[in-house]
Tab-separated table of C-alpha atoms in Angstrom:
chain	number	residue	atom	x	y	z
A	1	UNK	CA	23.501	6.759	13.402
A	2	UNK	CA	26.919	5.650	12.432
A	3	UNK	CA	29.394	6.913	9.745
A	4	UNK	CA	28.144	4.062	7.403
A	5	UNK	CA	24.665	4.403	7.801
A	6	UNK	CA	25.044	8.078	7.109
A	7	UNK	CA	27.029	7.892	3.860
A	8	UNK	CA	24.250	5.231	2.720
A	9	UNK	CA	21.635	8.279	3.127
A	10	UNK	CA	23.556	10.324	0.453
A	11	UNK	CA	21.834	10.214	-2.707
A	12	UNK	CA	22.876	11.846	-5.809
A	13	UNK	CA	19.492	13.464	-7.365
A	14	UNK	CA	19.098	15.939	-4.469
A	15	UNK	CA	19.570	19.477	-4.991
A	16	UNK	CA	21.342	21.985	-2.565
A	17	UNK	CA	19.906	22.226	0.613
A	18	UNK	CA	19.324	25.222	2.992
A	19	UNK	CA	22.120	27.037	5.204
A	20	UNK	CA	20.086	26.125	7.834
A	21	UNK	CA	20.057	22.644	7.302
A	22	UNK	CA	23.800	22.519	6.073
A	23	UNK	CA	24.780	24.241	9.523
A	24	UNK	CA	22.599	21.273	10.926
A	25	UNK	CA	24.772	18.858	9.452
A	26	UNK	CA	28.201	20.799	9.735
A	27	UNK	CA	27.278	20.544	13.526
A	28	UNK	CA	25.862	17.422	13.721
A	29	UNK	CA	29.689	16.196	12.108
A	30	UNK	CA	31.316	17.899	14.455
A	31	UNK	CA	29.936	17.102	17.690
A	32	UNK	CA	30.431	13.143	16.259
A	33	UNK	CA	34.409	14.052	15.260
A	34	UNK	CA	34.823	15.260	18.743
A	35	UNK	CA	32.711	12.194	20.400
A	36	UNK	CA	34.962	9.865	18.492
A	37	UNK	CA	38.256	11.395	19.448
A	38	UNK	CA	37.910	10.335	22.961
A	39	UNK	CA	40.196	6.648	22.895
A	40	UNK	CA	38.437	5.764	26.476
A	41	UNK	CA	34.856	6.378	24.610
A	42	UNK	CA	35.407	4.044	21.643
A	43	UNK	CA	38.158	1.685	22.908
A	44	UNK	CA	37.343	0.646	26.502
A	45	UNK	CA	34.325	-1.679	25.241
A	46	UNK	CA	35.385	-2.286	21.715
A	47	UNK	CA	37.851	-4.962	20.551
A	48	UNK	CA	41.487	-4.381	19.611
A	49	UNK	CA	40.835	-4.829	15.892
A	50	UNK	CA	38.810	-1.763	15.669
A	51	UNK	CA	41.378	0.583	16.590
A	52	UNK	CA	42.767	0.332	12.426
A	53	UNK	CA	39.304	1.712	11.821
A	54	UNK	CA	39.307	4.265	14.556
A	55	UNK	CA	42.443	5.730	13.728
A	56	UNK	CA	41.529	6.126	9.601
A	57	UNK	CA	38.486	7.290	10.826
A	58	UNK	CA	40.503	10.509	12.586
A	59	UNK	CA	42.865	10.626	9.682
A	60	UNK	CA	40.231	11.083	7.302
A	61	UNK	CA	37.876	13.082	9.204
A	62	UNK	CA	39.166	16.220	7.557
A	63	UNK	CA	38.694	14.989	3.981
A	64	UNK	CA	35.442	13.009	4.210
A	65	UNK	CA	34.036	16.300	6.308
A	66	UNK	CA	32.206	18.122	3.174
A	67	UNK	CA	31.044	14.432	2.132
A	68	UNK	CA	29.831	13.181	5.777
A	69	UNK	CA	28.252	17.282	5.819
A	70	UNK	CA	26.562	16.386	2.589
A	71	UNK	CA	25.406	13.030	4.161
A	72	UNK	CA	24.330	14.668	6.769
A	73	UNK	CA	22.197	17.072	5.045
A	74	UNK	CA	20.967	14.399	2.201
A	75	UNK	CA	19.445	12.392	5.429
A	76	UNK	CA	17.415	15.366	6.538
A	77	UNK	CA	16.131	16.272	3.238
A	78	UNK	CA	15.129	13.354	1.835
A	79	UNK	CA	14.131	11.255	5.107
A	80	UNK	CA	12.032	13.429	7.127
A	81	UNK	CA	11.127	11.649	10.240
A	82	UNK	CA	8.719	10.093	10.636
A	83	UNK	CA	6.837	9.341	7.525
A	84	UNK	CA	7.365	8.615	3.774
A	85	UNK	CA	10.268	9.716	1.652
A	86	UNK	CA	10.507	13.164	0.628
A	87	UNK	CA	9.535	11.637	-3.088
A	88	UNK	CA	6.516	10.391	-1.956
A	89	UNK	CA	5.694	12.492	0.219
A	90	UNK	CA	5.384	15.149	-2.458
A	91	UNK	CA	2.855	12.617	-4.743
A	92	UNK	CA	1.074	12.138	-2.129
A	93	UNK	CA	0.590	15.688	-1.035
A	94	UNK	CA	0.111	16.827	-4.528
A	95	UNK	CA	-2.528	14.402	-4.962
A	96	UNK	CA	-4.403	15.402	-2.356
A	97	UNK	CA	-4.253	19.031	-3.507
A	98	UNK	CA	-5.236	17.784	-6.933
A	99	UNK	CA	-8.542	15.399	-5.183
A	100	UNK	CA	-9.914	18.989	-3.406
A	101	UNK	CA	-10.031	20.520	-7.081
A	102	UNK	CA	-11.387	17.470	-8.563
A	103	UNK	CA	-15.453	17.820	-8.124
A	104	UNK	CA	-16.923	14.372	-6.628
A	105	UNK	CA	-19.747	13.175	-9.362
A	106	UNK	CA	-22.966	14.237	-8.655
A	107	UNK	CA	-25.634	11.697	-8.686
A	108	UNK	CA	-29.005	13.208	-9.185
A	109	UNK	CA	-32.421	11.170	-8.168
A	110	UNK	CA	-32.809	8.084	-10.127
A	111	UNK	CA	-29.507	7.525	-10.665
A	112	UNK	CA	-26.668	5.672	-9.953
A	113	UNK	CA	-23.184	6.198	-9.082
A	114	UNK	CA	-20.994	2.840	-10.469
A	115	UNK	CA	-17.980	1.619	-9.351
A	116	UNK	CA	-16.750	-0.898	-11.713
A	117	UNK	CA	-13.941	-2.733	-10.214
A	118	UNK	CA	-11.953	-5.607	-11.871
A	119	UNK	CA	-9.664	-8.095	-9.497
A	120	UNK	CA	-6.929	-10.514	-9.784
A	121	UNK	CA	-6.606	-12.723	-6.738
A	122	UNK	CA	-4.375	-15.649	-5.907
A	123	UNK	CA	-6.134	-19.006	-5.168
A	124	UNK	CA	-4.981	-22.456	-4.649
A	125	UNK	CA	-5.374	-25.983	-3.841
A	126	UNK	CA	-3.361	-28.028	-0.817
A	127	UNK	CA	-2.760	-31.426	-2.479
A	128	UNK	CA	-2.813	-34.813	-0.304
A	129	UNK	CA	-4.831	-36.159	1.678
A	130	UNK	CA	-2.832	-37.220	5.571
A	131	UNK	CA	-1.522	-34.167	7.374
A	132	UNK	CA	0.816	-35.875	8.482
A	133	UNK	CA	2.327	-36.785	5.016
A	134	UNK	CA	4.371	-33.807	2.404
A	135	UNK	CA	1.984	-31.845	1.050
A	136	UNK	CA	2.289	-28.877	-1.866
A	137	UNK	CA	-0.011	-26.145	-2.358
A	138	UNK	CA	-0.542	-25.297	-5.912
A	139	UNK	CA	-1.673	-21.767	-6.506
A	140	UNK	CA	-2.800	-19.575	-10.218
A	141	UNK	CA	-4.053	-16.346	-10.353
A	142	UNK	CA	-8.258	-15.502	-10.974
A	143	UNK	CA	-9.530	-12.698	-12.511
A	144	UNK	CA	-13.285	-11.341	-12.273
A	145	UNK	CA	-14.946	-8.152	-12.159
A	146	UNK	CA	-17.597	-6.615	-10.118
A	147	UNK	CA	-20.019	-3.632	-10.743
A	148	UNK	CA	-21.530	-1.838	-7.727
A	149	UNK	CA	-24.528	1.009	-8.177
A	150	UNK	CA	-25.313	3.146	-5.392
A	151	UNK	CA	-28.315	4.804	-5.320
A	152	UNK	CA	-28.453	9.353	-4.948
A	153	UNK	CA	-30.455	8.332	-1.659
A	154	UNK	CA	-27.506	5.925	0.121
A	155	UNK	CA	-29.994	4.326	2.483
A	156	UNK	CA	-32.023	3.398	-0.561
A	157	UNK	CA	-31.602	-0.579	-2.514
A	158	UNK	CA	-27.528	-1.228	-3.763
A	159	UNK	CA	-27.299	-3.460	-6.480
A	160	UNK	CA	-23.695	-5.396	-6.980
A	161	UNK	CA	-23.499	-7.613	-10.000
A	162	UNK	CA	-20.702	-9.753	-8.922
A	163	UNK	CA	-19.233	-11.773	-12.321
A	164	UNK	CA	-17.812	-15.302	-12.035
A	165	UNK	CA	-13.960	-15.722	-10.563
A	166	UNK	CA	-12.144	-17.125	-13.613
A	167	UNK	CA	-8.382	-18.695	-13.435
A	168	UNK	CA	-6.547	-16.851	-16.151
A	169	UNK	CA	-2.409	-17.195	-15.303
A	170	UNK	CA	-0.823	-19.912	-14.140
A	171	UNK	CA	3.269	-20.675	-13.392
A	172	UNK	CA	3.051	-24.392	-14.207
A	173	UNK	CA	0.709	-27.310	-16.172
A	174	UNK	CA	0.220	-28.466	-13.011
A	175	UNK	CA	-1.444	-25.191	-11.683
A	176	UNK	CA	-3.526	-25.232	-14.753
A	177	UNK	CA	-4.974	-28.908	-14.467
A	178	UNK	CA	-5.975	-28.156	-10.528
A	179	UNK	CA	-7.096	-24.752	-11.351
A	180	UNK	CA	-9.673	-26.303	-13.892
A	181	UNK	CA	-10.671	-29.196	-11.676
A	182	UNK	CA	-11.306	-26.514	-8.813
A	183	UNK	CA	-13.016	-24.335	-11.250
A	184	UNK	CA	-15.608	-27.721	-11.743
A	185	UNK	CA	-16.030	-28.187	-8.077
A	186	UNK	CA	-17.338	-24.748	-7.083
A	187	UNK	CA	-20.243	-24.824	-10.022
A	188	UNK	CA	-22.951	-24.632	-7.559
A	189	UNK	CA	-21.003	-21.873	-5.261
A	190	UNK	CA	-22.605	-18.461	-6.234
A	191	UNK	CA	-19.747	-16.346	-4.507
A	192	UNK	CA	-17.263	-17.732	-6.890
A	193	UNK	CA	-19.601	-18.161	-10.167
A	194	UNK	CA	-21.459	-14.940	-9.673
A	195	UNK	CA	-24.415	-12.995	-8.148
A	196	UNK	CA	-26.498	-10.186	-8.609
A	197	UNK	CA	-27.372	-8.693	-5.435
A	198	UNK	CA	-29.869	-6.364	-3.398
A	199	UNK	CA	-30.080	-4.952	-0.167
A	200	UNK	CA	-30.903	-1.240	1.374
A	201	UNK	CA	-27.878	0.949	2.284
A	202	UNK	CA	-25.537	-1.508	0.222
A	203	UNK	CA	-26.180	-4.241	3.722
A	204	UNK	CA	-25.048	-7.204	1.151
A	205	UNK	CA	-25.227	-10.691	3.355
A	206	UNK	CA	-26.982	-8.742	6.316
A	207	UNK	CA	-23.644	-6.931	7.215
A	208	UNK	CA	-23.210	-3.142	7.616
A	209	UNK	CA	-20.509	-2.178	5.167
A	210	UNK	CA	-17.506	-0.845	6.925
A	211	UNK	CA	-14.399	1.120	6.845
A	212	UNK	CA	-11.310	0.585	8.621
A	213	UNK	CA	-12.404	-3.238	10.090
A	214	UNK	CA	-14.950	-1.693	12.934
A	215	UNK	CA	-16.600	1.602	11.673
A	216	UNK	CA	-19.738	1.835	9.854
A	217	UNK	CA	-19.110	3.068	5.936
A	218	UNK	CA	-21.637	5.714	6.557
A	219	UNK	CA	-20.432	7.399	10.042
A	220	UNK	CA	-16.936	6.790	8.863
A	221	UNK	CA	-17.354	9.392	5.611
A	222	UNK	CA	-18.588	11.682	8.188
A	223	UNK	CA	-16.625	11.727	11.363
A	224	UNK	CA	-13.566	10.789	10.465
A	225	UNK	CA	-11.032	13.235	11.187
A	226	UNK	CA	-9.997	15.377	8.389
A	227	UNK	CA	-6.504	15.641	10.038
A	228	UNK	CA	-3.760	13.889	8.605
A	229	UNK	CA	-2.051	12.626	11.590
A	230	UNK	CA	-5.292	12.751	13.683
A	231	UNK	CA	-6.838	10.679	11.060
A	232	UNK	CA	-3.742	7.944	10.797
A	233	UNK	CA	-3.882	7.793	14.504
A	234	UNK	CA	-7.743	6.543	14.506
A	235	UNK	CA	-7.077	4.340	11.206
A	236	UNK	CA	-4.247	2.483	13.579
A	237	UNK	CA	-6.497	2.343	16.625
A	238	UNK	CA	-9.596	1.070	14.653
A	239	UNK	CA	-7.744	-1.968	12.857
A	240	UNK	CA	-5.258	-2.915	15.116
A	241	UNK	CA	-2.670	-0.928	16.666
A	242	UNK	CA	-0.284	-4.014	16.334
A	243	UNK	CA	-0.775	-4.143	12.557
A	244	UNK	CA	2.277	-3.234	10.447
A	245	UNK	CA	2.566	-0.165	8.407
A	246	UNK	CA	2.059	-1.646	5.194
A	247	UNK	CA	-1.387	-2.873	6.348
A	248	UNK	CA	-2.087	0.419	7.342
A	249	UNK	CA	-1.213	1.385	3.769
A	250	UNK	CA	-3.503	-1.738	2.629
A	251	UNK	CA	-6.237	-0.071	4.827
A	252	UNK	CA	-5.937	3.318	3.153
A	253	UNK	CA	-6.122	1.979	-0.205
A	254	UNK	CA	-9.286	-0.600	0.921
A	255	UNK	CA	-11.391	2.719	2.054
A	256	UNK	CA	-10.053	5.110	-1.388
A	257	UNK	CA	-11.344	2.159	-3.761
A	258	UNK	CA	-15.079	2.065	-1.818
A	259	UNK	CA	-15.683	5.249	-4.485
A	260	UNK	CA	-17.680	6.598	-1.938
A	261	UNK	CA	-15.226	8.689	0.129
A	262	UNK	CA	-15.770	12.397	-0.736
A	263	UNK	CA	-12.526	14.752	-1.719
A	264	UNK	CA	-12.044	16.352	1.916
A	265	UNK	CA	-11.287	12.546	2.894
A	266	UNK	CA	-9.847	11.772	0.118
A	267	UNK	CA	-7.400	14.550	0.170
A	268	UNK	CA	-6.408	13.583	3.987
A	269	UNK	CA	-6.050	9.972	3.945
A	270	UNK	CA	-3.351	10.745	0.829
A	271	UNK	CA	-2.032	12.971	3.550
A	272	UNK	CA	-2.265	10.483	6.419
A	273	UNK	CA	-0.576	8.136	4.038
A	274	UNK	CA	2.248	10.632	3.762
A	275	UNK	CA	3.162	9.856	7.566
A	276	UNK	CA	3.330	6.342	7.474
A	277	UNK	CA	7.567	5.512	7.584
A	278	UNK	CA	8.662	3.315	4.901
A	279	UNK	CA	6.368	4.797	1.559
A	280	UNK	CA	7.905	5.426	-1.182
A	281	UNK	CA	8.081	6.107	-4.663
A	282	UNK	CA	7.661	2.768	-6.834
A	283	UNK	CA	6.855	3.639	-10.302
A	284	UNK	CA	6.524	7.083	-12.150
A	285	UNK	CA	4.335	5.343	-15.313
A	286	UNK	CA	2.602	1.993	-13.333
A	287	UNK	CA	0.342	0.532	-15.715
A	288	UNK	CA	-3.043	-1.389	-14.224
A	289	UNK	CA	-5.424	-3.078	-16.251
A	290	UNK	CA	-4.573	0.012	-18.949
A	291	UNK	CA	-4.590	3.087	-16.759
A	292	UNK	CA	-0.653	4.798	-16.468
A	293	UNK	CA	-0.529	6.402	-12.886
A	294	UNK	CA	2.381	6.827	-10.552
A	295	UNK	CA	2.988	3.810	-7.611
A	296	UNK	CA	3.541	4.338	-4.156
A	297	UNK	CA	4.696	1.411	-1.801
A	298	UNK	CA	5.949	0.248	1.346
A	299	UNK	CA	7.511	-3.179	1.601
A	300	UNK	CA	6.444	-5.800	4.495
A	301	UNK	CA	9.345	-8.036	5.144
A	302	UNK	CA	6.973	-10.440	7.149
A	303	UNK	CA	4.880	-11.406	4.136
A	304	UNK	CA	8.222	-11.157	1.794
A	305	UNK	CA	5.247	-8.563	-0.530
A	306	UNK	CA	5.345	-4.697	-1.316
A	307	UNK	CA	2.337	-3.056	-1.205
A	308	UNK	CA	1.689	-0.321	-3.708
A	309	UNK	CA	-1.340	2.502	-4.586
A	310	UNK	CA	-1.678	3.894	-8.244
A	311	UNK	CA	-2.998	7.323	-8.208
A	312	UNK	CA	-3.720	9.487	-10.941
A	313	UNK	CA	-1.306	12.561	-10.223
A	314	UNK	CA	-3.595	14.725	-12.542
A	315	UNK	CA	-7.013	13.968	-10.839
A	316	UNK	CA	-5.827	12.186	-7.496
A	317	UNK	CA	-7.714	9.511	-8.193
A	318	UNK	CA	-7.198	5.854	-7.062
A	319	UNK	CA	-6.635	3.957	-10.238
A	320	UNK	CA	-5.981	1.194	-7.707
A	321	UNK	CA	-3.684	-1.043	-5.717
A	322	UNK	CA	-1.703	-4.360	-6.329
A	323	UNK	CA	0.779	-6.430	-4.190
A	324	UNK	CA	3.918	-7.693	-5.388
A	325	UNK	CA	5.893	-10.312	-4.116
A	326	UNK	CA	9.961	-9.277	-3.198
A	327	UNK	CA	11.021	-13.118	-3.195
A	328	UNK	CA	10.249	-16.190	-5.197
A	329	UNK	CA	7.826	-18.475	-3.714
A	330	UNK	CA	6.775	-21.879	-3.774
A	331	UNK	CA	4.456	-20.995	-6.819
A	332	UNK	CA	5.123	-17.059	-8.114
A	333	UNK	CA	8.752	-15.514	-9.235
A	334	UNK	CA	9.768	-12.740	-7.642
A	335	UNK	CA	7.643	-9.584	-9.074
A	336	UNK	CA	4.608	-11.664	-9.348
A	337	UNK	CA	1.824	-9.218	-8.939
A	338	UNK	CA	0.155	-11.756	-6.851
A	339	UNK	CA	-3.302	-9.383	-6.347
A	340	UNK	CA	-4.332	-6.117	-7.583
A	341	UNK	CA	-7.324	-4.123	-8.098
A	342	UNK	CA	-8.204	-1.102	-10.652
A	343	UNK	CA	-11.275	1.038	-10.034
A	344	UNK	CA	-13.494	3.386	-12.116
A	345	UNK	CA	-16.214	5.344	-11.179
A	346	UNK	CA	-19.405	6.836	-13.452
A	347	UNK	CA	-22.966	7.818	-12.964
A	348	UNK	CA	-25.769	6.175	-14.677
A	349	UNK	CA	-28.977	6.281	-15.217
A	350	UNK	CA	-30.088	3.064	-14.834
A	351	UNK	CA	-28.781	-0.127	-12.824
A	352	UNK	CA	-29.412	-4.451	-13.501
């Protein structure tokens, strides 16, 4: 770490830190002030202009020491290495403390637990014909919601009422006009106009529900590891251990929104999610679909999107998860919350 990179870890809302860590830094200073005093060290492979820089670097060494210290001492406290920033880190611990006190609903025979989830997704329509002529994708923004009842006995009938995708926000006329003429097309297509389903153990389509891309929903509630880092360690290995971290965040926030994941679980994957470098704290009051919770995110440069989780810091519940693009696209300004997802869960007495 150079002296740039360590004044850029200073940050102003930190409060004093402990001798032991100041000593830390004080050292840490030191042993670079003597490194860098050593011409042959910084001048036999470095170019002739540097040596300006080298030589205000000595000159100020003495003066900037207390500031470099405090640099120093900022990057320790509010980076800890590896995982999320000492700001998240906190919400997400706290959470987790607050999701063990929380009781998980109790669903007694004959009823239900519901998860009522509403969805905005972006869809859109590649315009032309020839391949080998320009063609523009023109992309809106659906909305639709979807109502899940699982039954006291889990191996027992699911029901999912799954409502109609409707367009609802679009950038341009243009996204508008193709959004209604796609809307037209897919009339006879039940997966975008709505279904009510059936099926024992929630097997919608003949497929085992999952968690984490490759483990069944059911084994997964009880043998994943209750371990933070034991637990993000598995989470990597059973998607893909070449995934990036915010899809391992994207993971995380895919099992907390099943609503079937008791508090023990709960309380460690907002733990494991603590680890993962790069989280942090987005939004203190984050509003979705109504619900004010507090945002935590981790940006992926390679699809130019952040990727947040809402939590309730009272209850630790998942109010839910959106992604937000960091650069303007072809269709959405930057901010665009491109796709998000709110969650609520109840027991009933009765299901469609």
């Amino acid at each position: 770490m150079n002296d740039l990179q360590l004044l850029r870890e200073m940050r102003s809302d930190v409060g004093s830190a402990p001798p032991a860590t100041l000593a830390r830094g004080r050292n840490k200073l030191m042993s670079k002030i003597t490194s860098d005093s050593h011409p042959e060290a910084t001048t036999t492979h470095a170019p002739a202009a540097v040596r300006p820089i080298f030589r205000r670097r000595v000159l100020m060494a003495s003066a900037a020491a207390a500031l470099l210290v405090g640099g120093i001492v900022v990057a320790d406290v509010v980076r800890p290495s590896p995982g999320a920033t000492a700001e998240a880190a906190d919400i997400l611990n706290n959470a987790a403390a607050a999701t063990i006190q929380t009781s998980d609903p109790v669903v007694g025979p004959g009823q239900y637990l519901k998860i009522d989830t509403t969805s905005v997704y972006a869809t859109g329509v590649l315009l032309g014909d020839d391949p080998k002529a320009d063609r523009r994708t023109v992309e809106w923004l659906d909305k639709y919601s979807e109502h899940l009842y699982i039954p006291a006995d889990q191996t027992a009938e699911w029901i999912w009422n799954r409502e109609a995708r409707i367009p609802t926000t679009f950038f341009s006329e243009d996204a508008k006009a193709e959004a209604t003429k796609y809307q037209q097309s897919q009339a006879g297509d039940p997966i975008r106009m709505g279904e009510l389903l059936r099926a024992p153990g929630g097997n919608f389509y003949g497929e085992q529900r999952m968690l984490f891309a490759s483990m069944p929903l059911a084994e997964g509630v009880k043998t994943l590891p209750r371990d933070p880092q034991a637990l993000l360690d598995t989470i990597r290995q059973l998607d893909n251990p070449d995934r990036s971290e915010a899809e391992t965040l994207e993971s995380i926030a895919a099992a907390l929104q099943t609503g079937v994941i008791p508090a023990d679980l709960r309380a460690a994957l907002y733990k494991a999610a603590a680890l993962i470098p790069g989280v942090t704290l987005v939004d203190r009051e984050a509003n979705l679909e109504g619900k004010a919770g507090t945002a935590i995110g981790i940006e992926d440069p390679d699809r130019g999107t952040r990727k947040d989780i809402i939590i309730d810091p009272a209850t630790g519940l998942l109010i839910g998860q959106r992604e937000v693009r960091m650069t303007a696209g072809e269709t959405f300004p930057a901010g665009t919350a491109t796709g998000w997802t709110s969650v609520q869960t109840s027991v009933v007495n009765s299901a469609p």
